[in-house]
Amino acid sequence: MSFDRSIKIAPSILSADFANFGQEIRAIEAQGCDWVHVDVMDGHFVPNLTFGPPLCAAIRPHIKTVMDVHLMISPVDPYIDAFAEAGADIITAHLEAGPHIHRTLQAIRGAGAKAGLAINPGSGIEDVEYLLDMVDLVCVMTVNPGFGGQKFIHSQIDKVKKLRAMIGDRPIHIEIDGGITPETAPLMSAAGADVLVAGSAVFKGGSVDNPSVYGENIRTIRAAAEGARKAA
């Protein structure tokens, strides 16, 4: 994975057809997505239960871009190796998920994956400053984690601006997860984000039998984000 700050669209398969993950992934990649985002939830750290390492291993052969695995679980450390072995390119853990996040980030990198740090809407970025040399990505949650289809929390725009200034020239992605649409994508790209996770906004109206809709949705989000960045 080489680093650049171009706008990347990362569809969340939480909004895909669960019975056809392989076809759905091939469809969104063929239609221009940059990464494939996998939301892992444990029913404990967040009020929902989704996927585990076996699912990641099963879909890995279908992913030709980047497998971006977001762990909304606690504890995290016992599962890092399993997700790395399942083929995750990026493993993101939550600042709030345990008392030793520095150790968790070390373990992720030690397992051979890029290390991501996620922060909830109610968390500040003060603690992030002391972890920047340990991370490849910071994921700012713009909804409360646990469910897709939630409304975007606008107070996070200022958080992203501050985070962008804090990161400076470091090769760290700023990812936005939650409520991304053609209307909110420009707000985030102008604030400094470069990776936009979108679930329903990508998959709505399309299917593996009509994948061109996925492409239209991806292009619309990307164009809105890139236009706002140029104007900023």
PDB file of C-alpha atoms in Angstrom:
ATOM      1  CA  MET A   1       0.000   0.000   0.000  1.00  0.00           C
ATOM      2  CA  SER A   2       1.575   3.249  -1.109  1.00  0.00           C
ATOM      3  CA  PHE A   3       0.496   6.478   0.579  1.00  0.00           C
ATOM      4  CA  ASP A   4      -1.218   9.416  -1.079  1.00  0.00           C
ATOM      5  CA  ARG A   5      -3.859  11.914  -0.077  1.00  0.00           C
ATOM      6  CA  SER A   6      -6.169  11.489  -3.052  1.00  0.00           C
ATOM      7  CA  ILE A   7      -9.843  10.989  -2.234  1.00  0.00           C
ATOM      8  CA  LYS A   8     -10.635   7.315  -1.634  1.00  0.00           C
ATOM      9  CA  ILE A   9     -14.117   5.826  -1.505  1.00  0.00           C
ATOM     10  CA  ALA A  10     -14.417   2.807   0.788  1.00  0.00           C
ATOM     11  CA  PRO A  11     -17.843   1.158   0.548  1.00  0.00           C
ATOM     12  CA  SER A  12     -18.914  -0.628   3.722  1.00  0.00           C
ATOM     13  CA  ILE A  13     -20.090  -4.158   3.001  1.00  0.00           C
ATOM     14  CA  LEU A  14     -22.432  -3.797   5.960  1.00  0.00           C
ATOM     15  CA  SER A  15     -24.812  -2.355   3.363  1.00  0.00           C
ATOM     16  CA  ALA A  16     -24.163  -5.066   0.759  1.00  0.00           C
ATOM     17  CA  ASP A  17     -26.187  -8.204   0.060  1.00  0.00           C
ATOM     18  CA  PHE A  18     -24.913 -10.634   2.700  1.00  0.00           C
ATOM     19  CA  ALA A  19     -25.773 -13.628   0.521  1.00  0.00           C
ATOM     20  CA  ASN A  20     -23.554 -12.384  -2.318  1.00  0.00           C
ATOM     21  CA  PHE A  21     -20.488 -10.797  -0.754  1.00  0.00           C
ATOM     22  CA  GLY A  22     -18.096 -12.066  -3.402  1.00  0.00           C
ATOM     23  CA  GLN A  23     -20.178 -10.702  -6.270  1.00  0.00           C
ATOM     24  CA  GLU A  24     -20.872  -7.453  -4.427  1.00  0.00           C
ATOM     25  CA  ILE A  25     -17.164  -6.845  -3.806  1.00  0.00           C
ATOM     26  CA  ARG A  26     -16.238  -7.581  -7.398  1.00  0.00           C
ATOM     27  CA  ALA A  27     -19.008  -5.235  -8.523  1.00  0.00           C
ATOM     28  CA  ILE A  28     -17.981  -2.240  -6.396  1.00  0.00           C
ATOM     29  CA  GLU A  29     -14.329  -2.660  -7.344  1.00  0.00           C
ATOM     30  CA  ALA A  30     -15.218  -2.872 -11.026  1.00  0.00           C
ATOM     31  CA  GLN A  31     -17.251   0.306 -10.558  1.00  0.00           C
ATOM     32  CA  GLY A  32     -14.339   2.281  -9.142  1.00  0.00           C
ATOM     33  CA  CYS A  33     -14.153   1.964  -5.365  1.00  0.00           C
ATOM     34  CA  ASP A  34     -10.694   2.309  -3.826  1.00  0.00           C
ATOM     35  CA  TRP A  35     -10.952   0.262  -0.629  1.00  0.00           C
ATOM     36  CA  VAL A  36     -13.414  -2.289   0.790  1.00  0.00           C
ATOM     37  CA  HIS A  37     -14.477  -1.475   4.358  1.00  0.00           C
ATOM     38  CA  VAL A  38     -15.411  -4.316   6.729  1.00  0.00           C
ATOM     39  CA  ASP A  39     -17.268  -3.312   9.911  1.00  0.00           C
ATOM     40  CA  VAL A  40     -16.636  -5.858  12.669  1.00  0.00           C
ATOM     41  CA  MET A  41     -18.995  -5.539  15.657  1.00  0.00           C
ATOM     42  CA  ASP A  42     -19.167  -7.717  18.748  1.00  0.00           C
ATOM     43  CA  GLY A  43     -22.515  -6.919  20.396  1.00  0.00           C
ATOM     44  CA  HIS A  44     -20.522  -5.743  23.430  1.00  0.00           C
ATOM     45  CA  PHE A  45     -18.486  -2.669  22.546  1.00  0.00           C
ATOM     46  CA  VAL A  46     -21.284  -1.695  20.160  1.00  0.00           C
ATOM     47  CA  PRO A  47     -24.942  -2.831  20.138  1.00  0.00           C
ATOM     48  CA  ASN A  48     -24.736  -4.993  17.037  1.00  0.00           C
ATOM     49  CA  LEU A  49     -23.106  -8.238  15.926  1.00  0.00           C
ATOM     50  CA  THR A  50     -21.614  -8.662  12.467  1.00  0.00           C
ATOM     51  CA  PHE A  51     -18.498 -10.399  11.124  1.00  0.00           C
ATOM     52  CA  GLY A  52     -15.406 -12.225  12.323  1.00  0.00           C
ATOM     53  CA  PRO A  53     -12.080 -13.468  10.939  1.00  0.00           C
ATOM     54  CA  PRO A  54     -13.630 -16.378   8.974  1.00  0.00           C
ATOM     55  CA  LEU A  55     -15.761 -13.961   6.946  1.00  0.00           C
ATOM     56  CA  CYS A  56     -12.719 -11.790   6.259  1.00  0.00           C
ATOM     57  CA  ALA A  57     -10.761 -14.846   5.108  1.00  0.00           C
ATOM     58  CA  ALA A  58     -13.659 -15.890   2.868  1.00  0.00           C
ATOM     59  CA  ILE A  59     -13.938 -12.535   1.092  1.00  0.00           C
ATOM     60  CA  ARG A  60     -10.204 -11.819   0.898  1.00  0.00           C
ATOM     61  CA  PRO A  61      -9.756 -13.615  -2.481  1.00  0.00           C
ATOM     62  CA  HIS A  62     -12.426 -11.335  -3.973  1.00  0.00           C
ATOM     63  CA  ILE A  63     -10.754  -8.099  -2.840  1.00  0.00           C
ATOM     64  CA  LYS A  64      -8.155  -6.769  -5.269  1.00  0.00           C
ATOM     65  CA  THR A  65      -7.870  -3.308  -3.711  1.00  0.00           C
ATOM     66  CA  VAL A  66      -7.496  -2.800   0.070  1.00  0.00           C
ATOM     67  CA  MET A  67      -9.260  -4.702   2.855  1.00  0.00           C
ATOM     68  CA  ASP A  68      -9.950  -2.053   5.494  1.00  0.00           C
ATOM     69  CA  VAL A  69     -11.080  -3.834   8.679  1.00  0.00           C
ATOM     70  CA  HIS A  70     -12.670  -1.686  11.389  1.00  0.00           C
ATOM     71  CA  LEU A  71     -12.802  -3.486  14.738  1.00  0.00           C
ATOM     72  CA  MET A  72     -15.666  -2.204  16.882  1.00  0.00           C
ATOM     73  CA  ILE A  73     -14.870  -4.805  19.511  1.00  0.00           C
ATOM     74  CA  SER A  74     -13.502  -4.999  23.040  1.00  0.00           C
ATOM     75  CA  PRO A  75     -11.103  -6.470  23.934  1.00  0.00           C
ATOM     76  CA  VAL A  76      -9.154  -6.105  20.686  1.00  0.00           C
ATOM     77  CA  ASP A  77      -5.732  -7.617  21.278  1.00  0.00           C
ATOM     78  CA  PRO A  78      -6.729 -11.322  21.363  1.00  0.00           C
ATOM     79  CA  TYR A  79      -8.135 -11.065  17.821  1.00  0.00           C
ATOM     80  CA  ILE A  80      -5.482  -9.028  16.018  1.00  0.00           C
ATOM     81  CA  ASP A  81      -3.495 -11.990  14.706  1.00  0.00           C
ATOM     82  CA  ALA A  82      -6.636 -13.714  13.436  1.00  0.00           C
ATOM     83  CA  PHE A  83      -7.721 -10.692  11.404  1.00  0.00           C
ATOM     84  CA  ALA A  84      -4.202 -10.178  10.079  1.00  0.00           C
ATOM     85  CA  GLU A  85      -4.021 -13.831   9.036  1.00  0.00           C
ATOM     86  CA  ALA A  86      -7.430 -13.432   7.364  1.00  0.00           C
ATOM     87  CA  GLY A  87      -5.842 -10.867   5.059  1.00  0.00           C
ATOM     88  CA  ALA A  88      -6.652  -7.458   6.512  1.00  0.00           C
ATOM     89  CA  ASP A  89      -4.465  -4.746   4.989  1.00  0.00           C
ATOM     90  CA  ILE A  90      -5.549  -2.209   7.608  1.00  0.00           C
ATOM     91  CA  ILE A  91      -6.785  -3.049  11.105  1.00  0.00           C
ATOM     92  CA  THR A  92      -8.419  -0.200  12.989  1.00  0.00           C
ATOM     93  CA  ALA A  93      -9.051  -0.333  16.736  1.00  0.00           C
ATOM     94  CA  HIS A  94     -10.950   2.145  18.878  1.00  0.00           C
ATOM     95  CA  LEU A  95      -9.258   4.507  21.298  1.00  0.00           C
ATOM     96  CA  GLU A  96     -12.105   3.730  23.696  1.00  0.00           C
ATOM     97  CA  ALA A  97     -11.940  -0.068  23.422  1.00  0.00           C
ATOM     98  CA  GLY A  98      -9.242  -0.720  25.995  1.00  0.00           C
ATOM     99  CA  PRO A  99      -6.769   0.793  28.445  1.00  0.00           C
ATOM    100  CA  HIS A 100      -3.606   0.096  26.429  1.00  0.00           C
ATOM    101  CA  ILE A 101      -4.195   1.415  22.921  1.00  0.00           C
ATOM    102  CA  HIS A 102      -0.474   2.020  22.344  1.00  0.00           C
ATOM    103  CA  ARG A 103       0.159  -1.688  22.895  1.00  0.00           C
ATOM    104  CA  THR A 104      -2.739  -2.552  20.577  1.00  0.00           C
ATOM    105  CA  LEU A 105      -1.329  -0.404  17.774  1.00  0.00           C
ATOM    106  CA  GLN A 106       2.090  -2.010  18.253  1.00  0.00           C
ATOM    107  CA  ALA A 107       0.481  -5.445  17.987  1.00  0.00           C
ATOM    108  CA  ILE A 108      -1.344  -4.531  14.772  1.00  0.00           C
ATOM    109  CA  ARG A 109       1.855  -3.392  13.103  1.00  0.00           C
ATOM    110  CA  GLY A 110       3.671  -6.389  14.520  1.00  0.00           C
ATOM    111  CA  ALA A 111       1.124  -8.636  12.827  1.00  0.00           C
ATOM    112  CA  GLY A 112       2.003  -7.066   9.474  1.00  0.00           C
ATOM    113  CA  ALA A 113      -1.021  -4.817   8.975  1.00  0.00           C
ATOM    114  CA  LYS A 114      -1.329  -1.050   8.773  1.00  0.00           C
ATOM    115  CA  ALA A 115      -2.570   0.367  12.083  1.00  0.00           C
ATOM    116  CA  GLY A 116      -5.700   2.468  12.330  1.00  0.00           C
ATOM    117  CA  LEU A 117      -7.062   4.361  15.328  1.00  0.00           C
ATOM    118  CA  ALA A 118     -10.792   5.124  15.531  1.00  0.00           C
ATOM    119  CA  ILE A 119     -12.339   7.777  17.773  1.00  0.00           C
ATOM    120  CA  ASN A 120     -15.999   8.072  18.706  1.00  0.00           C
ATOM    121  CA  PRO A 121     -18.008  11.303  18.315  1.00  0.00           C
ATOM    122  CA  GLY A 122     -17.798  12.003  22.046  1.00  0.00           C
ATOM    123  CA  SER A 123     -14.005  11.607  22.219  1.00  0.00           C
ATOM    124  CA  GLY A 124     -11.533  14.447  21.832  1.00  0.00           C
ATOM    125  CA  ILE A 125      -8.292  14.276  19.881  1.00  0.00           C
ATOM    126  CA  GLU A 126      -5.937  15.170  22.738  1.00  0.00           C
ATOM    127  CA  ASP A 127      -4.898  11.550  23.270  1.00  0.00           C
ATOM    128  CA  VAL A 128      -4.402  11.015  19.539  1.00  0.00           C
ATOM    129  CA  GLU A 129      -1.419  13.368  19.514  1.00  0.00           C
ATOM    130  CA  TYR A 130       0.659  10.916  21.529  1.00  0.00           C
ATOM    131  CA  LEU A 131      -0.148   8.047  19.171  1.00  0.00           C
ATOM    132  CA  LEU A 132       0.518   9.608  15.781  1.00  0.00           C
ATOM    133  CA  ASP A 133       3.875   7.898  15.357  1.00  0.00           C
ATOM    134  CA  MET A 134       2.088   4.557  15.820  1.00  0.00           C
ATOM    135  CA  VAL A 135      -0.704   4.947  13.263  1.00  0.00           C
ATOM    136  CA  ASP A 136      -1.207   4.873   9.517  1.00  0.00           C
ATOM    137  CA  LEU A 137      -4.838   6.009   9.675  1.00  0.00           C
ATOM    138  CA  VAL A 138      -7.152   7.873  12.034  1.00  0.00           C
ATOM    139  CA  CYS A 139     -10.839   7.075  11.616  1.00  0.00           C
ATOM    140  CA  VAL A 140     -13.193   9.775  12.845  1.00  0.00           C
ATOM    141  CA  MET A 141     -16.638   8.405  13.588  1.00  0.00           C
ATOM    142  CA  THR A 142     -19.303  10.824  12.418  1.00  0.00           C
ATOM    143  CA  VAL A 143     -22.068   8.625  13.829  1.00  0.00           C
ATOM    144  CA  ASN A 144     -22.154   6.596  17.005  1.00  0.00           C
ATOM    145  CA  PRO A 145     -20.700   3.195  16.095  1.00  0.00           C
ATOM    146  CA  GLY A 146     -22.899   0.143  15.884  1.00  0.00           C
ATOM    147  CA  PHE A 147     -25.370   0.611  13.042  1.00  0.00           C
ATOM    148  CA  GLY A 148     -25.389   1.746   9.426  1.00  0.00           C
ATOM    149  CA  GLY A 149     -27.696   4.388   8.017  1.00  0.00           C
ATOM    150  CA  GLN A 150     -27.368   6.926  10.841  1.00  0.00           C
ATOM    151  CA  LYS A 151     -27.396  10.693  10.446  1.00  0.00           C
ATOM    152  CA  PHE A 152     -24.126  12.562  10.162  1.00  0.00           C
ATOM    153  CA  ILE A 153     -22.967  14.407  13.315  1.00  0.00           C
ATOM    154  CA  HIS A 154     -21.841  17.845  12.143  1.00  0.00           C
ATOM    155  CA  SER A 155     -19.803  18.663  15.254  1.00  0.00           C
ATOM    156  CA  GLN A 156     -17.117  16.300  13.942  1.00  0.00           C
ATOM    157  CA  ILE A 157     -16.157  18.680  11.118  1.00  0.00           C
ATOM    158  CA  ASP A 158     -14.163  20.879  13.483  1.00  0.00           C
ATOM    159  CA  LYS A 159     -12.535  17.773  14.981  1.00  0.00           C
ATOM    160  CA  VAL A 160     -11.281  16.745  11.543  1.00  0.00           C
ATOM    161  CA  LYS A 161      -9.867  20.217  10.886  1.00  0.00           C
ATOM    162  CA  LYS A 162      -7.932  20.102  14.148  1.00  0.00           C
ATOM    163  CA  LEU A 163      -6.757  16.573  13.427  1.00  0.00           C
ATOM    164  CA  ARG A 164      -5.551  17.567   9.955  1.00  0.00           C
ATOM    165  CA  ALA A 165      -3.455  20.351  11.489  1.00  0.00           C
ATOM    166  CA  MET A 166      -2.126  18.001  14.163  1.00  0.00           C
ATOM    167  CA  ILE A 167      -1.035  15.388  11.612  1.00  0.00           C
ATOM    168  CA  GLY A 168       0.845  17.885   9.482  1.00  0.00           C
ATOM    169  CA  ASP A 169       3.103  16.185   6.930  1.00  0.00           C
ATOM    170  CA  ARG A 170       2.945  12.729   8.500  1.00  0.00           C
ATOM    171  CA  PRO A 171       1.792   9.980   6.078  1.00  0.00           C
ATOM    172  CA  ILE A 172      -1.449   9.319   7.928  1.00  0.00           C
ATOM    173  CA  HIS A 173      -4.867   8.928   6.319  1.00  0.00           C
ATOM    174  CA  ILE A 174      -7.912  10.617   7.833  1.00  0.00           C
ATOM    175  CA  GLU A 175     -10.900   8.355   7.338  1.00  0.00           C
ATOM    176  CA  ILE A 176     -14.522   9.322   7.932  1.00  0.00           C
ATOM    177  CA  ASP A 177     -17.024   6.649   8.898  1.00  0.00           C
ATOM    178  CA  GLY A 178     -20.716   7.437   9.204  1.00  0.00           C
ATOM    179  CA  GLY A 179     -23.356   9.327   7.314  1.00  0.00           C
ATOM    180  CA  ILE A 180     -21.291   9.985   4.198  1.00  0.00           C
ATOM    181  CA  THR A 181     -23.407  11.166   1.256  1.00  0.00           C
ATOM    182  CA  PRO A 182     -22.820  13.527  -1.688  1.00  0.00           C
ATOM    183  CA  GLU A 183     -23.902  16.297   0.706  1.00  0.00           C
ATOM    184  CA  THR A 184     -21.576  15.450   3.624  1.00  0.00           C
ATOM    185  CA  ALA A 185     -18.556  14.200   1.649  1.00  0.00           C
ATOM    186  CA  PRO A 186     -17.560  17.760   0.609  1.00  0.00           C
ATOM    187  CA  LEU A 187     -17.651  18.928   4.224  1.00  0.00           C
ATOM    188  CA  MET A 188     -15.215  16.207   5.241  1.00  0.00           C
ATOM    189  CA  SER A 189     -12.825  16.517   2.298  1.00  0.00           C
ATOM    190  CA  ALA A 190     -12.628  20.287   2.772  1.00  0.00           C
ATOM    191  CA  ALA A 191     -11.838  19.699   6.451  1.00  0.00           C
ATOM    192  CA  GLY A 192      -8.927  17.421   5.530  1.00  0.00           C
ATOM    193  CA  ALA A 193     -10.218  13.858   5.175  1.00  0.00           C
ATOM    194  CA  ASP A 194      -9.073  11.640   2.325  1.00  0.00           C
ATOM    195  CA  VAL A 195     -10.854   8.290   2.941  1.00  0.00           C
ATOM    196  CA  LEU A 196     -14.653   8.271   2.925  1.00  0.00           C
ATOM    197  CA  VAL A 197     -16.536   5.202   4.131  1.00  0.00           C
ATOM    198  CA  ALA A 198     -19.985   4.998   2.583  1.00  0.00           C
ATOM    199  CA  GLY A 199     -22.499   2.206   3.003  1.00  0.00           C
ATOM    200  CA  SER A 200     -26.056   2.912   1.937  1.00  0.00           C
ATOM    201  CA  ALA A 201     -24.917   5.891  -0.159  1.00  0.00           C
ATOM    202  CA  VAL A 202     -22.968   3.500  -2.425  1.00  0.00           C
ATOM    203  CA  PHE A 203     -25.234   0.461  -2.435  1.00  0.00           C
ATOM    204  CA  LYS A 204     -28.643   2.162  -2.607  1.00  0.00           C
ATOM    205  CA  GLY A 205     -30.551   1.478  -5.797  1.00  0.00           C
ATOM    206  CA  GLY A 206     -28.035  -1.008  -7.184  1.00  0.00           C
ATOM    207  CA  SER A 207     -27.404  -4.730  -7.173  1.00  0.00           C
ATOM    208  CA  VAL A 208     -25.007  -7.247  -8.667  1.00  0.00           C
ATOM    209  CA  ASP A 209     -27.426  -7.391 -11.596  1.00  0.00           C
ATOM    210  CA  ASN A 210     -27.391  -3.600 -11.917  1.00  0.00           C
ATOM    211  CA  PRO A 211     -23.903  -2.584 -10.728  1.00  0.00           C
ATOM    212  CA  SER A 212     -23.716   0.592 -12.799  1.00  0.00           C
ATOM    213  CA  VAL A 213     -25.741   2.298 -10.054  1.00  0.00           C
ATOM    214  CA  TYR A 214     -22.876   1.577  -7.653  1.00  0.00           C
ATOM    215  CA  GLY A 215     -20.549   3.308 -10.080  1.00  0.00           C
ATOM    216  CA  GLU A 216     -22.823   6.332 -10.375  1.00  0.00           C
ATOM    217  CA  ASN A 217     -23.037   6.608  -6.592  1.00  0.00           C
ATOM    218  CA  ILE A 218     -19.266   6.289  -6.156  1.00  0.00           C
ATOM    219  CA  ARG A 219     -18.545   8.875  -8.851  1.00  0.00           C
ATOM    220  CA  THR A 220     -21.054  11.317  -7.373  1.00  0.00           C
ATOM    221  CA  ILE A 221     -19.518  11.095  -3.885  1.00  0.00           C
ATOM    222  CA  ARG A 222     -15.984  11.362  -5.267  1.00  0.00           C
ATOM    223  CA  ALA A 223     -16.784  14.350  -7.475  1.00  0.00           C
ATOM    224  CA  ALA A 224     -18.433  16.200  -4.598  1.00  0.00           C
ATOM    225  CA  ALA A 225     -15.462  15.536  -2.320  1.00  0.00           C
ATOM    226  CA  GLU A 226     -12.838  16.462  -4.894  1.00  0.00           C
ATOM    227  CA  GLY A 227     -14.672  19.625  -5.877  1.00  0.00           C
ATOM    228  CA  ALA A 228     -14.793  20.817  -2.277  1.00  0.00           C
ATOM    229  CA  ARG A 229     -11.096  20.075  -1.786  1.00  0.00           C
ATOM    230  CA  LYS A 230     -10.146  22.153  -4.820  1.00  0.00           C
ATOM    231  CA  ALA A 231     -12.305  25.009  -3.602  1.00  0.00           C
ATOM    232  CA  ALA A 232     -10.932  24.899  -0.040  1.00  0.00           C
TER     233      ALA A 232
END
